[in-house]
Each structure stands twice: as C-alpha cells, then as structure tokens.
Short mmCIF file of C-alpha atoms and ligand atoms in Angstrom, two decimals:
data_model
loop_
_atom_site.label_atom_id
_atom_site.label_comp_id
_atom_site.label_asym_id
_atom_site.label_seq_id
_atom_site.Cartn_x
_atom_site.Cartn_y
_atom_site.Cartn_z
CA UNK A 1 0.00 0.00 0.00
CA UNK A 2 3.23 2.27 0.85
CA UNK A 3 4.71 1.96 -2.38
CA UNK A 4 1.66 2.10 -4.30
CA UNK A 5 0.62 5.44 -2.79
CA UNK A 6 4.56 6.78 -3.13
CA UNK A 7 4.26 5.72 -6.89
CA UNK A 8 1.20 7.67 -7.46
CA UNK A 9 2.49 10.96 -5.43
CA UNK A 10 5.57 10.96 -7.59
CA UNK A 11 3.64 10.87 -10.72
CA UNK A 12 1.08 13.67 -9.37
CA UNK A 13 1.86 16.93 -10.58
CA UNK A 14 -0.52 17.86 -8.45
CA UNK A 15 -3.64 16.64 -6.62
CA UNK A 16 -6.60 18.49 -6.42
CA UNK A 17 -8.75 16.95 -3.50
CA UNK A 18 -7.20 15.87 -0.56
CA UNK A 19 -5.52 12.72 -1.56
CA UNK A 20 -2.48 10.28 0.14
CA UNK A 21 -2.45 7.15 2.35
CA UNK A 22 -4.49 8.25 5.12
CA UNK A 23 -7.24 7.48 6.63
CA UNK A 24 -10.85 8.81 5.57
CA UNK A 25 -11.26 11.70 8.01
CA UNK A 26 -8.15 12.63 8.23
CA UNK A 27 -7.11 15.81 6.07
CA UNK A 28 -6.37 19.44 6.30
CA UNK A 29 -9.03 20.40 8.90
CA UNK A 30 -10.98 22.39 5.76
CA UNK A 31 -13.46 19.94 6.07
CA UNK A 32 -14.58 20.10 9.35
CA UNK A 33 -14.85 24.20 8.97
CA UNK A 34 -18.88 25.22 8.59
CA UNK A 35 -19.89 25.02 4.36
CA UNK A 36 -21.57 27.44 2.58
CA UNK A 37 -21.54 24.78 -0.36
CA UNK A 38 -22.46 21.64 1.10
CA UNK A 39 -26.60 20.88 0.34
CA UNK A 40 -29.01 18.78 -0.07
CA UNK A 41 -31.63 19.38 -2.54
CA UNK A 42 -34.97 17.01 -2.74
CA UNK A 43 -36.51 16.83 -6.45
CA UNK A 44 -39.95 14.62 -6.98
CA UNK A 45 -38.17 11.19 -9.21
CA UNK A 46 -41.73 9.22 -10.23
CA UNK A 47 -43.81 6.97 -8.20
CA UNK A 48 -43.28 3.32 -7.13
CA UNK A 49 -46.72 1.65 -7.02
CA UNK A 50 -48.58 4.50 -5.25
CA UNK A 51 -45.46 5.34 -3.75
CA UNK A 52 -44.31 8.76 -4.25
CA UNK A 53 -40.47 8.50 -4.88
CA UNK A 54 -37.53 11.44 -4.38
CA UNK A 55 -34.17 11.49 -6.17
CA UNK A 56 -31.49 13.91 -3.27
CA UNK A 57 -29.08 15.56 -4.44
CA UNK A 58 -25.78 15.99 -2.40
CA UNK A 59 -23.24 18.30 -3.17
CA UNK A 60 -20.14 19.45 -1.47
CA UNK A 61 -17.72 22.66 -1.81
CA UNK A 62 -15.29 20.90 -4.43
CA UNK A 63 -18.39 20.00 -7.16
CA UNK A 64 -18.83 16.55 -6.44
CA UNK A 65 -22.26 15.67 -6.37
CA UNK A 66 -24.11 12.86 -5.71
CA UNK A 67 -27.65 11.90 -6.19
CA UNK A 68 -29.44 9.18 -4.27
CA UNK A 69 -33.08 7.77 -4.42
CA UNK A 70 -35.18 6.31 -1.55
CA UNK A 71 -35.91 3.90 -4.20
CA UNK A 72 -33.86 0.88 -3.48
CA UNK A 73 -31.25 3.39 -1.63
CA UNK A 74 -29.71 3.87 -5.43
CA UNK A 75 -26.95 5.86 -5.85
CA UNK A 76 -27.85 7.15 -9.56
CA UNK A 77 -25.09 9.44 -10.25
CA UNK A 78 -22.01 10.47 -9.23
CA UNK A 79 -20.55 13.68 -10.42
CA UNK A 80 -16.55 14.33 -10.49
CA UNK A 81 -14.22 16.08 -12.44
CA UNK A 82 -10.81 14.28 -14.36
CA UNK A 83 -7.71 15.93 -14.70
CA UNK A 84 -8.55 18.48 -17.45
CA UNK A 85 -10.96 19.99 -14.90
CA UNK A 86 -14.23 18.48 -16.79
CA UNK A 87 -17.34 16.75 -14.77
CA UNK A 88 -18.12 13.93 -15.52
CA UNK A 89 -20.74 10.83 -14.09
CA UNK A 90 -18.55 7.95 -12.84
CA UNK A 91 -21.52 5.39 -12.29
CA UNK A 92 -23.85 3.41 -14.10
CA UNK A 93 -27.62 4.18 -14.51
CA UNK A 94 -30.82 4.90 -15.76
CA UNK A 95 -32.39 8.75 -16.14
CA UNK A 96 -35.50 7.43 -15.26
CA UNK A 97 -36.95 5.53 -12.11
CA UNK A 98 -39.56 3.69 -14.22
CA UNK A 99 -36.44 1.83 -16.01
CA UNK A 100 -34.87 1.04 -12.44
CA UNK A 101 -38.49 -0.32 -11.72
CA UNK A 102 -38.13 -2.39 -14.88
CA UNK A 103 -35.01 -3.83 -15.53
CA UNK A 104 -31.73 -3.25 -13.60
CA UNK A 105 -28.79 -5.37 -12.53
CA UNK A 106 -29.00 -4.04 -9.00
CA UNK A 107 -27.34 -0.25 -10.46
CA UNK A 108 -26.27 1.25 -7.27
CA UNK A 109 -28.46 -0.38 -5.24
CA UNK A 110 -28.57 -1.41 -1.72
CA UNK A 111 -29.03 -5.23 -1.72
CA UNK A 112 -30.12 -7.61 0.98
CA UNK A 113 -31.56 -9.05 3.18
CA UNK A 114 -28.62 -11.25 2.11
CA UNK A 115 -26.34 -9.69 -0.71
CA UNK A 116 -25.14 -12.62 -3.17
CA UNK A 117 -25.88 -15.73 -2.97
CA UNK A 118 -27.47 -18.47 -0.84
CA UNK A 119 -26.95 -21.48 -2.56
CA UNK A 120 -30.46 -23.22 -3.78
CA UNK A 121 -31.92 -20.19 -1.03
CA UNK A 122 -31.77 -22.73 2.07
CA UNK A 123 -30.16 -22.70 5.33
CA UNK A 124 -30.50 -24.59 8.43
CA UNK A 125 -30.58 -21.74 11.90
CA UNK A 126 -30.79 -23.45 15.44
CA UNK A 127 -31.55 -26.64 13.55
CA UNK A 128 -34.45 -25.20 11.71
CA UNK A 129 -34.66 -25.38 8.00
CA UNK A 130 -35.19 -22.55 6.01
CA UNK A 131 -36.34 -21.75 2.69
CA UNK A 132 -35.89 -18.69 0.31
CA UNK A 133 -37.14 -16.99 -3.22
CA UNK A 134 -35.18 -18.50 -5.71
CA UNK A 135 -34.19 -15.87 -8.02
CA UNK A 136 -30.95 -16.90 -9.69
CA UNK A 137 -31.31 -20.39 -11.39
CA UNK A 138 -31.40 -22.74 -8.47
CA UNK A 139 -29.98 -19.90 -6.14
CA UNK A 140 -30.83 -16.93 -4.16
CA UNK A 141 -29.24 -13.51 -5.01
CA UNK A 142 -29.08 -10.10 -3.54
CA UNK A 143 -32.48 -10.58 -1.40
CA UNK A 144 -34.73 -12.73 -4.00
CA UNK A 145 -37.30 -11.15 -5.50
CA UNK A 146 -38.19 -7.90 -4.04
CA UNK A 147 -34.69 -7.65 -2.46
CA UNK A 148 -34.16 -4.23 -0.71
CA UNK A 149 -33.08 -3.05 -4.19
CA UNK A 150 -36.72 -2.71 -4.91
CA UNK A 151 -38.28 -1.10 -1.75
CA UNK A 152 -39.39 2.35 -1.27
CA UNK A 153 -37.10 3.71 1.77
CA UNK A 154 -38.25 6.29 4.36
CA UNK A 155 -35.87 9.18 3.93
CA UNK A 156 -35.00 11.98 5.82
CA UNK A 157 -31.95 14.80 4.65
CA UNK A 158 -29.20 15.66 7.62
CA UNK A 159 -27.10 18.19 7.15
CA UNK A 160 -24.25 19.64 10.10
CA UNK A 161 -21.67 21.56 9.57
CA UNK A 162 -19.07 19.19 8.21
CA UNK A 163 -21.56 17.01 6.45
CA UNK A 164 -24.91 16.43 4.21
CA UNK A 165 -26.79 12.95 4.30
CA UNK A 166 -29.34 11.10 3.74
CA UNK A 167 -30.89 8.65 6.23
CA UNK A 168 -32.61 5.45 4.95
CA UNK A 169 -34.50 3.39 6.68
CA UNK A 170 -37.18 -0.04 6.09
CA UNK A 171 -38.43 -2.29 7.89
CA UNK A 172 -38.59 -5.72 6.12
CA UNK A 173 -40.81 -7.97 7.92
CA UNK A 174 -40.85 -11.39 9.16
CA UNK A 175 -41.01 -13.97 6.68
CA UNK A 176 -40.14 -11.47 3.63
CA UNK A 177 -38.54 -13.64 1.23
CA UNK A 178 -38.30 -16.39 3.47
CA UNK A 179 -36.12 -14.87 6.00
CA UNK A 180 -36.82 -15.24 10.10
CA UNK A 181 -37.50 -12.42 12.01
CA UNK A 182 -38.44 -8.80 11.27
CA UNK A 183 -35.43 -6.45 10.37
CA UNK A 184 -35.13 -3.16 10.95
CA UNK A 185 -32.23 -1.22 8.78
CA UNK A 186 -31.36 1.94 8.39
CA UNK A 187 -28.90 3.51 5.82
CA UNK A 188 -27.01 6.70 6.29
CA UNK A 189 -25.47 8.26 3.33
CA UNK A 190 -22.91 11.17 3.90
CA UNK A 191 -21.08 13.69 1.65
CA UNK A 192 -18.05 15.74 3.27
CA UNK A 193 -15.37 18.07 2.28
CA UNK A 194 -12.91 15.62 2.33
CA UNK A 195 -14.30 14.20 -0.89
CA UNK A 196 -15.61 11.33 1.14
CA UNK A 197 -19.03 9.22 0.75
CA UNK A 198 -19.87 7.74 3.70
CA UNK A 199 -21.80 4.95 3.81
CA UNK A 200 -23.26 3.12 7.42
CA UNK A 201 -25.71 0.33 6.97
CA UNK A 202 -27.22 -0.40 10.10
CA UNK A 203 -29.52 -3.32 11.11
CA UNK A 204 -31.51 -4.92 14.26
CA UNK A 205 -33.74 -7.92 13.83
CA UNK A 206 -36.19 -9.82 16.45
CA UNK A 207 -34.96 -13.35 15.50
CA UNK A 208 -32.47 -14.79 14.11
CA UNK A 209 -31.69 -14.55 11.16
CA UNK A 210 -28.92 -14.59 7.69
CA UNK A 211 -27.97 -10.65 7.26
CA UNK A 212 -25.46 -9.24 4.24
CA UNK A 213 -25.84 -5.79 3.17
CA UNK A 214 -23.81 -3.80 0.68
CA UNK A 215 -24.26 -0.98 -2.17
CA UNK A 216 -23.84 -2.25 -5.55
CA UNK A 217 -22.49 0.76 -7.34
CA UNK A 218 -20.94 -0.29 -10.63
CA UNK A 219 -18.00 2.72 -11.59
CA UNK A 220 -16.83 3.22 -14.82
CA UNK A 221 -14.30 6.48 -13.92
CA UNK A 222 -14.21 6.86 -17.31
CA UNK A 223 -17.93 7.92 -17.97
CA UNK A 224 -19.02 4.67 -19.57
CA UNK A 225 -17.39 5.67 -22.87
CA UNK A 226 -14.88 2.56 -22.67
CA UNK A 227 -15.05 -0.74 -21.14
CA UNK A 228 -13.58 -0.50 -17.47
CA UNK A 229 -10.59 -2.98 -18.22
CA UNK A 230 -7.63 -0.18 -19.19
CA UNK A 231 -8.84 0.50 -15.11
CA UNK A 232 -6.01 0.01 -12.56
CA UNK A 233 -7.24 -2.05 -9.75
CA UNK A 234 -5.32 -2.61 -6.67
CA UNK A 235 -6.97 -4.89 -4.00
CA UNK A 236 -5.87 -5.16 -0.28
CA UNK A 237 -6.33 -9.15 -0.30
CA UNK A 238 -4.32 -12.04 -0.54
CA UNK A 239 -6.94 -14.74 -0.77
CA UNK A 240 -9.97 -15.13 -2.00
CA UNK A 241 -12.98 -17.53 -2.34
CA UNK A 242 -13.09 -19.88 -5.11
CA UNK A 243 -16.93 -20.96 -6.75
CA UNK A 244 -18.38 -23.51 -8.85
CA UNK A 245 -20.43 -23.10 -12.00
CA UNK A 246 -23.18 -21.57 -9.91
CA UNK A 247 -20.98 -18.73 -8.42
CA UNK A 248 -21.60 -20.70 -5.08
CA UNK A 249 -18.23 -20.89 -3.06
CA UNK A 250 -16.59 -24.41 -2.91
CA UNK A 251 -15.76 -23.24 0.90
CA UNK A 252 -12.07 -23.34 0.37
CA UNK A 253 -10.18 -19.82 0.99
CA UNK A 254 -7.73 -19.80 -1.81
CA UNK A 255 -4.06 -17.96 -2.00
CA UNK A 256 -4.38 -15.36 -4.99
CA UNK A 257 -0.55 -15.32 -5.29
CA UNK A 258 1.32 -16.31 -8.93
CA UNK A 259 -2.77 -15.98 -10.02
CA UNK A 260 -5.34 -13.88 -12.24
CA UNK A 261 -6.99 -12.99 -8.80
CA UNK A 262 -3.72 -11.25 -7.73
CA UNK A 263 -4.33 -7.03 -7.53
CA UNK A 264 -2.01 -6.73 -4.15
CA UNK A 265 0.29 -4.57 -5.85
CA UNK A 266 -1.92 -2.82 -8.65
CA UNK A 267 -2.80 -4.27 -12.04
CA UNK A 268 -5.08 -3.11 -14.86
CA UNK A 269 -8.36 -4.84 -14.85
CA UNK A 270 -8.10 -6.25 -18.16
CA UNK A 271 -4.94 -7.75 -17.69
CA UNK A 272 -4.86 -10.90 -16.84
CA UNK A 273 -9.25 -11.03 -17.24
CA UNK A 274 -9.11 -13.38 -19.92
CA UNK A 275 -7.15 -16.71 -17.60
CA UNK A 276 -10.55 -16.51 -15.62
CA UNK A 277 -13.78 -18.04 -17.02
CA UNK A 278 -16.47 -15.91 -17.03
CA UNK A 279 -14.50 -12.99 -16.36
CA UNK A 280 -14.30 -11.87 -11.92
CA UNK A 281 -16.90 -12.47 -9.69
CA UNK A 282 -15.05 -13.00 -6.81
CA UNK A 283 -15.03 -12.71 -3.48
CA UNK A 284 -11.55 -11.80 -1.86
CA UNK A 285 -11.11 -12.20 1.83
CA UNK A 286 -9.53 -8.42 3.16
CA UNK A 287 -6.56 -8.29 4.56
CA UNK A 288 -7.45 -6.78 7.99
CA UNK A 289 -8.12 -7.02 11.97
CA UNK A 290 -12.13 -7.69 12.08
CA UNK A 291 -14.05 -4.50 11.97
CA UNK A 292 -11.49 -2.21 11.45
CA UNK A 293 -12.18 0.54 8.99
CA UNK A 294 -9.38 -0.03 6.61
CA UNK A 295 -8.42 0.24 3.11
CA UNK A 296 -10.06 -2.36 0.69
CA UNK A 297 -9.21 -1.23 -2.95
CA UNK A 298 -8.34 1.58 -4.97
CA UNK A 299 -9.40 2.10 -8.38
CA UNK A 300 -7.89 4.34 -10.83
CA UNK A 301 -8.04 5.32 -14.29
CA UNK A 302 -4.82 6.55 -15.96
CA UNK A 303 -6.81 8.53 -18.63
CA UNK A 304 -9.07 10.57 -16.63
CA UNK A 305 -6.73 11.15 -13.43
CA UNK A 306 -9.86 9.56 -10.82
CA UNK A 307 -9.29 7.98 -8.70
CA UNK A 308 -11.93 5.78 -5.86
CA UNK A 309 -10.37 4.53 -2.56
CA UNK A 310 -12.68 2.33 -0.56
CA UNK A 311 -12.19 1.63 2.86
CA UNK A 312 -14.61 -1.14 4.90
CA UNK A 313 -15.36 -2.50 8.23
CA UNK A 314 -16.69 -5.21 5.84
CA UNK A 315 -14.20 -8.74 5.99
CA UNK A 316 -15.22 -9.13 2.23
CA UNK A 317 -15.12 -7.59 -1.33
CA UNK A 318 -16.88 -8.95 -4.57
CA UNK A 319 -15.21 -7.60 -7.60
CA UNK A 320 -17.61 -8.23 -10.21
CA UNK A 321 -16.23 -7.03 -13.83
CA UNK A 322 -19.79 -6.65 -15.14
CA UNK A 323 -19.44 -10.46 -17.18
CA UNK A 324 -23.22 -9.85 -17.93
CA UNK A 325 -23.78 -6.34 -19.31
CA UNK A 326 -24.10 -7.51 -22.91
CA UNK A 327 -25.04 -4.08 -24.74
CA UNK A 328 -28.99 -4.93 -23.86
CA UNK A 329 -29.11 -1.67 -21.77
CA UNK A 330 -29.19 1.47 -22.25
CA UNK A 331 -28.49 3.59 -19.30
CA UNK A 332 -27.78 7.44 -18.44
CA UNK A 333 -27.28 9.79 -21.60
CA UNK A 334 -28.13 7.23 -23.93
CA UNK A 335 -25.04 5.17 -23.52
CA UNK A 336 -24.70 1.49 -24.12
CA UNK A 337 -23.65 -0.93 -21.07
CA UNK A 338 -21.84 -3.89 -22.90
CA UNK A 339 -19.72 -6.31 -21.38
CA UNK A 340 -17.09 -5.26 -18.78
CA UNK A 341 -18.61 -1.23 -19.00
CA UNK A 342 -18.90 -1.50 -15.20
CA UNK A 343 -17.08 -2.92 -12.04
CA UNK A 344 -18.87 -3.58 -8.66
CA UNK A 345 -16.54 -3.42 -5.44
CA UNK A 346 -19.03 -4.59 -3.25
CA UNK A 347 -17.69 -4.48 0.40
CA UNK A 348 -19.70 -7.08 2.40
CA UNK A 349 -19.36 -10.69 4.13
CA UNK A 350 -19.01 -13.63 1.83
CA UNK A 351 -21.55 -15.29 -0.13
CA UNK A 352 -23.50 -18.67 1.44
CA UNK A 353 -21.83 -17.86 4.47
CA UNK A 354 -25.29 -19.49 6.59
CA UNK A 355 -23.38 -23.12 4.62
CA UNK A 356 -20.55 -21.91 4.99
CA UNK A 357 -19.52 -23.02 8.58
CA UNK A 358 -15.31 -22.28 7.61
CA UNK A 359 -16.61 -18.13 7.01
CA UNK A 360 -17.35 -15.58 9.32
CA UNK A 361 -20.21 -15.53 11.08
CA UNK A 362 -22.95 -13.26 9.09
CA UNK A 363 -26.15 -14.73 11.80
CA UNK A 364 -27.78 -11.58 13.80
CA UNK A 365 -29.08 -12.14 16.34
CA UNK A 366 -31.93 -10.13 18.82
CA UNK A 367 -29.94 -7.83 20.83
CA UNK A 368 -26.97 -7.98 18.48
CA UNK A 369 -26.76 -4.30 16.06
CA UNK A 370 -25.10 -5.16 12.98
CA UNK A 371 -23.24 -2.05 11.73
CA UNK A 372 -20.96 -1.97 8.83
CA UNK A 373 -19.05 1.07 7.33
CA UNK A 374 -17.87 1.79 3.46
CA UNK A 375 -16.31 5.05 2.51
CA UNK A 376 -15.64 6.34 -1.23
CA UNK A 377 -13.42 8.75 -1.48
CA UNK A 378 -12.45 10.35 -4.79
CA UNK A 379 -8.95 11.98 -6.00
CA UNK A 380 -8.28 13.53 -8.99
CA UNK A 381 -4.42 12.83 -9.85
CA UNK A 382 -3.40 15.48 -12.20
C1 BGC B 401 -22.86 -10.78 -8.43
C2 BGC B 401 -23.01 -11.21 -9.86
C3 BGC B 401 -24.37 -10.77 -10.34
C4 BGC B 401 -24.46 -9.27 -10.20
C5 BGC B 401 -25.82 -8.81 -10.59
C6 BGC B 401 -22.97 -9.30 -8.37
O1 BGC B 401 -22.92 -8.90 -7.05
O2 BGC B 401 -21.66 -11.22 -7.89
O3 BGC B 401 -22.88 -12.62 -10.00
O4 BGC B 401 -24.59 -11.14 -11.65
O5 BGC B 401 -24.21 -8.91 -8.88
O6 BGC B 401 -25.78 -7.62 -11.17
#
C-alpha cells in the first residue's frame, strides 16, 4: 500500500482533493470548517406503485455531487471532475426511475436481506430449516425477488456543519422472502469536504436470522465511454474464495498469489481477465483485523486522473467485472452498457456464508446491532 501510494504521489503533478495514504477523516481540517456549499436538494423522481419516490441531491464545496433515491437506496449518479478539470458521471444508470423499476442489474443499489448468494436459497438456523425466493437459477441472489433493491425507503436529509446525508430506513418484515425475524435497517449516506461518501448500513432484527448488506455501485471512472478494463485495480487481499459453475463458493479460501486474482500490488483490470472463465466475480477475503475501517481497494483510471479509494469495516469484497452487461441496456445519456462497461466493489461478508460453517459468522441475532461502514473517497491525480 506504501509503495503504491509513493508511486502515485511521484507521478502527481498535483492533486486536487485531498488525496495520500491516510485514513478517511483525516485531512487538512478544511473539512470540518462550517460550508456554505455543502446541500441537499430534494426533487420529486416518479412513483413506485402508489409510492411517491424522491431522487437527493448531495453536493459538497469541491463539485462533487451525488444523487441518491429512496428507491432501493440507489446511488444514480455520481458527479466528479478528471484531470482536465471536466465533470463527468462515474456510475452506471438509468435517467429514469420507471427503467430502475423495470429492468436493472442491482445499479447502485442497496441489496439484501442477504447480498449474493445463498446457494439453492436454504439454510438450516438453530436446527431449523429454512427456505428462500429462488431468483438466480437454483440460487438466491441479492435478497430474492423484491430484495431491498426494490423497496421504497423512508428518507430523511441531515445536514451539520461538516456534512450532508441522507438517512434510509425499512423495515422488512418477518417472513419477507423467506427470511426469520423482522429487520429493521437503516442507511445513512454522507457527503463531506474531504471528498468522502460515507456509507453506514445499520440493522436490528427480532430473530435470528442470515444478514449481508452492501451498495452495488458499478463505476466506470471513465464515464461509460470505454469498457472499465484499461482501469487500474489494486486490491488489499491475498486470498480469496473460489466458486463452482453456480458462483456458489466451494468453501475453500484460496491464495491469490502467482494468479489472475492477484491485484495486491496494482494491475489493470483487463490484464490478466481473460485466464478466468467468465470474467471476476469473486469474493476476496480483506486483509485486515475484524471491523477495522481499513483500506479495501483503490481504483484508478490513468486517462481521466480519478481515482476511488474504498475503505470497509466489511471482511469481504466482490469484484464483479460486469461479465453480464451484454449491450442490452441502455443507461444514463443514452449510452450502451456492454460487457465489462462497469465494475462492482461490493464491500460485504461472503456469499453462502449461513453453509458456509469455515466463514465468518454473518447470523444476527436479537440484541446484536449489525453495523458496517464503506467510505468512497475520490482523488483527482493530475
Ligand atoms: C454478483 C453477480 C451478479 C451481479 C448482478 C454481483 O454482485 O456477484 O454474480 O450477476 O451482482 O448484477
């Protein structure tokens, strides 16, 4: 991590967001001084049902701006400059709720209850069987049917003087999908000066039961114009865990050493994509002391200058190299989403972890608070 962030200050002319190896949070101090810039604006997005829905827009004093909808907790659009100084949208999308209603591969959604798979959706819990929607050929994926993708949210804007959020919250009730016990989650999204999208998911259940929940932005830094695979992609993992032809892990924990799945020290996505069938869609086990907030990956494209560091509580990442965008959708601006046009690096625990006894635990309990953190922060290297 040293000598990939020494590289990258050498070759910076000069950085125009706060930038480096530290932590999220720590910067100059700017940040934390009160914003005339930082807001939150609510505009009316469609209706859901007979839902009313609301696309928020969050923007902070160096132009980034972010828009989120209660619907599904989607993160439709992210707004940054490159290194010539020109804006530009570094996630995939739609324009329009009704085609997020439609059709969409989870874009920038928050998924759960259980994010990825459950292998042919059962589980045994304190020697009870359990069954769930079956959604992905014999398999369960991202929450079934009407995952949490698919909900209307209760919303409510926060704003402080070193901050603007958005605070999400549903209750998914007992039996939903087949899951035990009623859930109640809340989301916080926040924007600072420091470049930084936090992200706190937040749940509390009154039975036991499976819970996995991450954001499933896909990024394409630069603007969807190219596949992502010129990308550099360094990931903070030596091991990973290997799946069958179902994506369902075997339950081994792999080395990714002398491998395809190797990004320890920084490789370009395309690389080495073709040696792995199907393309990734991997889990890789972080490199990390549990629930620390540490750094999981950092994505950068050499063409535009941006640059996304994630950092996690999370003990997992799925890198998912968008295999199954096959030019089928049309998203934001009228572009085309073929193969490889996105990335997911979805910070969560690992998939079929209720058969899975070798992974961490991801059972909550009553009286337990689950409470996982993922920040994006965004650099432009000039
Ligand atoms: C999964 C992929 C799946 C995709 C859906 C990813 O999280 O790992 O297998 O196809 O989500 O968009």
């Amino acid at each position: 991590m040293g000598a990939k962030c020494n590289s990258f200050l050498l070759l910076s002319i000069l950085i125009f967001f706060q930038s480096g190896c530290n932590n999220p949070g720590e910067g100059t101090g700017k940040e934390y001084q009160d914003s005339v810039k930082l807001t939150i604006m609510k505009s009316y997005f469609g209706k859901s049902g007979n839902q009313d829905v609301s696309l928020y827009t969050l923007t902070n004093d160096n132009g980034i701006v972010i828009k989120i909808t209660n619907y599904g907790g989607i993160i439709t659009s992210i707004l940054m400059p490159d290194k010539k100084g020109k804006t530009g949208d570094i996630v995939l999308g739609y324009d329009n709720l009704n085609q997020y209603i439609e059709n969409s591969p989870y874009f920038g959604a928050i998924v759960g209850r259980y994010a990825n798979r459950i292998a042919k959706g059962r589980f045994t819990l304190d020697g009870r069987i359990y069954e769930l929607a079956i959604n992905d050929g014999d398999h369960h994926l991202h929450g079934g049917i009407k995952g949490f993708d698919k909900v209307v949210w209760d919303a409510i804007e926060t704003k402080d003087s070193a901050q603007v959020g958005l605070s999400l919250s549903y209750h998914s009730k007992d039996g939903e999908e087949g899951y035990p016990g009623n859930l109640e989650v809340k989301v916080t999204y926040a924007l600072n000066n420091n470049n930084e999208l936090r992200i706190l998911i937040e749940a509390e259940t009154d039975k036991p039961t499976p819970v996995n929940l991450c954001n499933h932005t896909y990024f394409n830094l630069r603007e969807a114009d190219t596949s992502v695979l010129g990308h550099m992609l360094t990931l903070f993992a030596d091991k990973y865990t290997p799946v069958d032809e179902g994506l369902i892990p075997t339950g081994k924990i792999a080395p990714v050493s002398n491998s395809a799945m190797d990004f320890k020290t920084g490789r370009s996505v395309g690389s080495q994509i073709g040696q792995v069938k199907g393309g990734y869609d991997h889990n890789y086990v972080l490199q990390k002391n549990p629930g620390e907030l540490s750094l999981a990956a950092i994505l950068y494209d050499p063409e535009t200058g941006r640059e996304v560091k994630l950092y996690t509580t999370q003990p997992g990442l799925q890198f998912y190299s968008g295999n199954f965008l096959d030019g089928t959708i049309t998203g934001k601006g009228g572009k085309v989403y073929r193969k490889h046009y996105g990335l997911c690096l979805e910070t969560q625990h690992f998939p079929d972890s209720p058969n899975q006894p070798g992974f961490p635990n991801a059972i909550l309990r009553p009286g337990e608070k689950f409470s996982e953190e993922t920040v994006f922060q965004f650099t432009v290297i000039k």
